[in-house]
Coordinates of C-alpha atoms in Angstrom, one line a residue:
M1 CA -43.6 -0.6 36.8
A2 CA -46.2 -0.1 39.6
R3 CA -44.6 0.4 43.0
T4 CA -45.7 -1.5 46.0
P5 CA -47.6 0.7 48.4
P6 CA -45.4 1.5 51.4
G7 CA -48.1 0.4 53.8
L8 CA -48.2 -3.0 52.3
V9 CA -44.4 -3.4 52.6
K10 CA -44.6 -2.3 56.2
R11 CA -47.3 -4.8 57.0
G12 CA -45.4 -7.5 55.2
M13 CA -42.2 -6.8 57.2
K14 CA -44.2 -6.7 60.4
T15 CA -45.8 -10.0 59.7
G16 CA -42.5 -11.6 58.8
F17 CA -40.9 -10.3 62.0
A18 CA -43.8 -11.6 64.1
K19 CA -43.5 -15.0 62.6
G20 CA -39.8 -15.2 62.8
K21 CA -39.5 -13.9 66.4
P22 CA -40.5 -17.1 68.1
M23 CA -37.9 -19.0 66.1
G24 CA -35.3 -16.4 66.9
L25 CA -36.1 -16.7 70.6
A26 CA -35.9 -20.5 70.4
V27 CA -32.4 -20.2 68.9
V28 CA -31.3 -17.7 71.6
M29 CA -32.7 -19.9 74.4
S30 CA -30.9 -22.9 73.0
A31 CA -27.6 -21.0 73.0
R32 CA -28.1 -20.0 76.6
G33 CA -28.9 -23.5 77.6
A34 CA -25.7 -24.8 75.9
A35 CA -23.7 -22.3 77.9
R36 CA -25.0 -23.5 81.3
D37 CA -22.6 -25.1 83.7
G38 CA -23.0 -28.8 84.3
S39 CA -21.1 -32.0 84.5
V40 CA -21.3 -35.7 85.4
S41 CA -19.1 -37.5 87.9
V42 CA -19.0 -41.3 88.3
V43 CA -18.2 -42.7 91.8
D44 CA -17.2 -46.2 92.7
A45 CA -19.6 -48.1 95.0
G46 CA -17.3 -51.1 95.4
D47 CA -17.2 -52.6 91.9
P48 CA -14.3 -51.0 90.0
E49 CA -14.8 -53.0 86.9
A50 CA -18.5 -52.1 86.6
T51 CA -17.7 -48.5 87.5
A52 CA -15.1 -48.3 84.6
V53 CA -17.7 -49.7 82.2
V54 CA -20.2 -47.0 83.2
S55 CA -17.5 -44.3 83.1
T56 CA -16.6 -45.2 79.5
A57 CA -20.2 -45.5 78.5
L58 CA -21.0 -42.0 79.7
G59 CA -17.7 -40.4 78.7
A60 CA -17.5 -39.2 82.3
A61 CA -14.6 -39.4 84.7
V62 CA -14.5 -41.4 87.9
R63 CA -13.7 -38.7 90.3
A64 CA -14.7 -36.9 93.4
P65 CA -17.8 -34.8 92.4
V66 CA -17.3 -31.1 91.9
N67 CA -19.8 -28.3 92.2
D68 CA -23.3 -29.5 91.5
D69 CA -22.4 -32.5 89.3
L70 CA -24.9 -35.2 88.6
I71 CA -23.4 -38.2 90.4
V72 CA -23.7 -41.6 88.8
C73 CA -22.8 -44.9 90.5
V74 CA -23.5 -48.5 89.8
L75 CA -24.6 -51.3 92.2
A76 CA -23.6 -54.4 90.3
G77 CA -21.0 -56.9 91.7
P78 CA -21.0 -58.5 95.1
G79 CA -18.7 -55.8 96.5
A80 CA -21.0 -52.9 95.5
R81 CA -23.1 -51.6 98.4
L82 CA -25.1 -48.5 98.8
A83 CA -23.5 -48.1 102.2
N84 CA -20.2 -47.5 100.5
V85 CA -21.4 -44.2 98.9
S86 CA -24.7 -43.4 100.6
S87 CA -23.2 -40.5 102.7
R88 CA -21.8 -38.9 99.6
L89 CA -25.0 -39.3 97.6
V90 CA -27.1 -37.9 100.5
E91 CA -24.7 -35.0 100.9
Q92 CA -25.1 -34.2 97.2
R93 CA -28.9 -34.3 97.4
R94 CA -29.1 -32.2 100.4
A95 CA -26.9 -29.6 98.7
G96 CA -29.4 -29.4 95.8
G97 CA -27.5 -31.7 93.5
D98 CA -28.8 -34.9 91.9
V99 CA -27.8 -38.5 91.7
L100 CA -28.5 -41.6 89.6
V101 CA -27.9 -45.2 90.7
A102 CA -27.6 -47.9 88.1
V103 CA -29.1 -51.0 89.8
V104 CA -27.8 -54.0 87.9
G105 CA -28.5 -57.8 88.3
D106 CA -31.3 -60.3 88.2
A107 CA -34.7 -59.5 89.7
V108 CA -33.7 -60.4 93.2
Q109 CA -30.5 -58.4 93.2
R110 CA -32.2 -55.3 91.7
R111 CA -35.0 -55.6 94.3
D112 CA -32.5 -55.7 97.2
H113 CA -30.6 -52.6 95.9
V114 CA -33.9 -50.8 95.3
E115 CA -35.0 -51.6 98.8
A116 CA -31.8 -50.2 100.2
L117 CA -32.4 -47.0 98.3
R118 CA -36.0 -46.9 99.5
A119 CA -34.8 -47.0 103.1
E120 CA -32.7 -43.9 102.7
P121 CA -35.1 -40.9 102.8
D122 CA -32.8 -38.6 101.0
L123 CA -32.5 -40.9 98.0
G124 CA -35.5 -43.2 97.4
V125 CA -36.4 -45.3 94.4
G126 CA -36.6 -42.3 92.2
V127 CA -32.9 -42.2 91.7
A128 CA -32.7 -45.9 90.6
V129 CA -32.2 -47.0 87.0
P130 CA -32.8 -50.8 87.0
L131 CA -30.7 -52.6 84.4
P132 CA -30.5 -56.4 83.6
G133 CA -26.8 -56.1 82.9
L134 CA -24.2 -53.8 81.4
D135 CA -24.6 -54.7 77.8
S136 CA -24.9 -52.2 75.0
Q137 CA -28.7 -51.9 75.3
S138 CA -28.6 -51.4 79.0
L139 CA -25.9 -48.8 78.8
E140 CA -27.9 -46.9 76.2
T141 CA -30.9 -47.0 78.7
L142 CA -28.5 -45.5 81.3
R143 CA -27.3 -42.8 79.0
D144 CA -30.9 -41.8 78.1
A145 CA -31.7 -41.7 81.8
V146 CA -28.7 -39.5 82.5
V147 CA -29.6 -37.1 79.6
K148 CA -33.2 -36.8 80.9
R149 CA -31.9 -36.2 84.5
L150 CA -29.6 -33.4 83.4
G151 CA -32.6 -31.4 82.2
P152 CA -31.7 -27.9 81.2
T153 CA -27.9 -28.7 81.3
A154 CA -28.2 -31.7 79.0
V155 CA -26.9 -29.9 76.0
S156 CA -24.0 -28.3 77.7
V157 CA -22.9 -31.6 79.4
A158 CA -23.6 -33.9 76.4
R159 CA -21.6 -31.8 74.0
G160 CA -18.4 -32.7 75.8
S161 CA -19.1 -36.5 75.7
A162 CA -19.4 -38.3 72.5
P163 CA -21.5 -41.2 73.9
L164 CA -23.9 -38.8 75.6
R165 CA -24.0 -36.5 72.5
E166 CA -25.3 -39.3 70.3
T167 CA -27.9 -40.4 72.9
A168 CA -29.0 -36.8 73.5
T169 CA -29.4 -36.2 69.7
R170 CA -31.7 -39.2 69.3
G171 CA -33.6 -38.2 72.4
L172 CA -34.1 -34.6 71.4
V173 CA -35.4 -35.6 67.9
E174 CA -37.7 -38.3 69.2
R175 CA -39.2 -36.3 72.1
G176 CA -39.5 -33.2 69.9
A177 CA -41.4 -35.2 67.2
M178 CA -43.7 -36.7 69.9
R179 CA -44.5 -33.3 71.3
A180 CA -45.1 -32.0 67.8
G181 CA -47.5 -34.8 67.1
V182 CA -49.5 -34.0 70.3
V183 CA -49.6 -30.3 69.6
A184 CA -50.9 -30.9 66.0
A185 CA -53.5 -33.4 67.2
L186 CA -54.9 -31.1 69.8
S187 CA -55.3 -28.0 67.7
G188 CA -55.9 -27.0 64.1
S189 CA -53.0 -26.9 61.7
K190 CA -53.1 -23.1 61.5
A191 CA -53.2 -22.7 65.3
A192 CA -50.5 -25.2 65.8
S193 CA -48.1 -23.7 63.2
P194 CA -46.3 -21.1 65.3
V195 CA -46.0 -23.5 68.3
L196 CA -44.6 -26.2 66.0
A197 CA -42.2 -23.7 64.3
A198 CA -40.8 -22.6 67.7
L199 CA -40.6 -26.2 68.9
Q200 CA -38.8 -27.4 65.7
A201 CA -36.4 -24.4 65.7
R202 CA -35.4 -25.1 69.4
M203 CA -34.9 -28.7 68.7
A204 CA -32.8 -28.1 65.6
A205 CA -30.7 -25.5 67.5
D206 CA -30.2 -27.9 70.5
V207 CA -29.2 -30.7 68.1
S208 CA -26.6 -28.4 66.5
N209 CA -25.3 -27.0 69.8
L210 CA -24.7 -30.6 71.0
A211 CA -21.7 -30.6 68.6
G212 CA -20.3 -27.3 69.9
D213 CA -20.8 -23.7 68.8
Q214 CA -22.2 -23.4 65.3
P215 CA -21.7 -20.7 62.7
Q216 CA -24.6 -18.3 62.3
G217 CA -25.1 -19.5 58.7
V218 CA -26.0 -23.0 59.9
Q219 CA -28.5 -21.8 62.4
A220 CA -30.0 -19.4 59.9
A221 CA -30.4 -22.2 57.4
Q222 CA -32.1 -24.4 59.9
A223 CA -34.5 -21.6 60.9
A224 CA -35.3 -20.9 57.2
G225 CA -35.9 -24.6 56.7
V226 CA -38.4 -24.7 59.6
A227 CA -40.2 -21.6 58.3
L228 CA -40.4 -23.0 54.7
S229 CA -41.7 -26.4 55.9
A230 CA -44.7 -24.9 57.8
P231 CA -46.9 -24.0 54.8
V232 CA -46.1 -27.2 53.1
W233 CA -47.1 -29.5 56.0
R234 CA -50.2 -27.4 56.6
Q235 CA -51.3 -27.8 53.0
V236 CA -50.6 -31.5 53.0
A237 CA -52.5 -31.9 56.3
R238 CA -55.5 -29.9 55.0
S239 CA -55.6 -32.0 51.8
L240 CA -55.5 -35.4 53.5
S241 CA -57.9 -34.2 56.3
A242 CA -60.4 -33.2 53.7
A243 CA -60.2 -36.6 52.1
V244 CA -60.7 -38.5 55.4
P245 CA -62.3 -36.0 57.9
S246 CA -62.7 -38.5 60.7
W247 CA -59.0 -39.1 60.8
R248 CA -58.1 -35.4 60.9
P249 CA -56.3 -35.3 64.3
A250 CA -54.3 -38.5 63.6
I251 CA -53.3 -37.2 60.1
R252 CA -52.1 -33.8 61.6
A253 CA -50.2 -35.6 64.3
G254 CA -48.6 -38.0 61.9
I255 CA -47.5 -35.3 59.5
A256 CA -46.2 -33.1 62.4
Y257 CA -44.3 -36.0 63.8
G258 CA -42.7 -36.9 60.5
V259 CA -41.8 -33.3 59.6
T260 CA -40.2 -32.7 63.0
R261 CA -38.1 -35.9 62.7
L262 CA -37.0 -34.7 59.3
V263 CA -36.0 -31.3 60.7
G264 CA -34.0 -33.1 63.4
L265 CA -32.3 -35.3 60.8
V266 CA -31.4 -32.3 58.6
A267 CA -30.1 -30.5 61.7
T268 CA -27.9 -33.5 62.6
R269 CA -26.5 -33.7 59.1
L270 CA -25.8 -30.0 58.8
R271 CA -24.2 -29.4 62.1
R272 CA -20.4 -29.1 62.3
S273 CA -18.8 -31.9 64.2
P274 CA -16.8 -31.1 67.3
N275 CA -13.5 -31.6 65.4
H276 CA -14.5 -29.7 62.3
S277 CA -12.2 -27.5 60.3
D278 CA -14.7 -25.7 58.0
A279 CA -16.8 -28.6 56.9
S280 CA -20.2 -29.8 58.1
E281 CA -20.7 -33.5 59.0
E282 CA -22.4 -34.1 55.7
E283 CA -19.4 -32.6 53.8
R284 CA -16.9 -35.0 55.6

């Protein structure tokens, strides 16, 4: 049996390492992000009932804020006034923390609350989340705003809150798929491949880490899935693009979007739930 030349083996190993390194770095960065400190505190602006609803919806306690919490409050009922909490919110902002204010009510009520925020230089309208009510759809909008506001601490915070965890999972997958579509549309399939692989690997790792620390086998399986999907989607994109050249960017974007969503779905199904014994969510 002919032996493979050592130089060829070395080049193959080097190529494999080079292609796998971005995905490995993505997994490491995800783990670091999941370990960051962060939390959410809900404060009462004068409407205990609405405050309790928001607290339950976010899985966050009504408490005096600690450290650099993201503070969330709701201006809804007639007793809720920005003046009741403005000094605490301003103090948080000046200390480098952040706040979100759910502004609830009809158009006139929301406008009045937003104007009160606009009049406070340290707050402004940028902290407002206008909501027509506190129904399930509005609360999901608020959860999504909280996840986005948490930024790099979103995974570490959301993994401790079941409501935020589900919202963060959907957001990570949707935003990851949208970014993948843009990357694929603006570059050739070959040029986009390493960027998409790293993006998908990071998204899959973040989705997994939302459910707590994951075994290395799960993370390895996800990275392998991302690596194996790359040549498949490139070949499909090339074939369809050749058939309809004028639609090439849209075809690449659509395939990258779909594949990335699929990666996110698989990561969600494979991850171990926060209360697991030894089984994945799919095995339960």
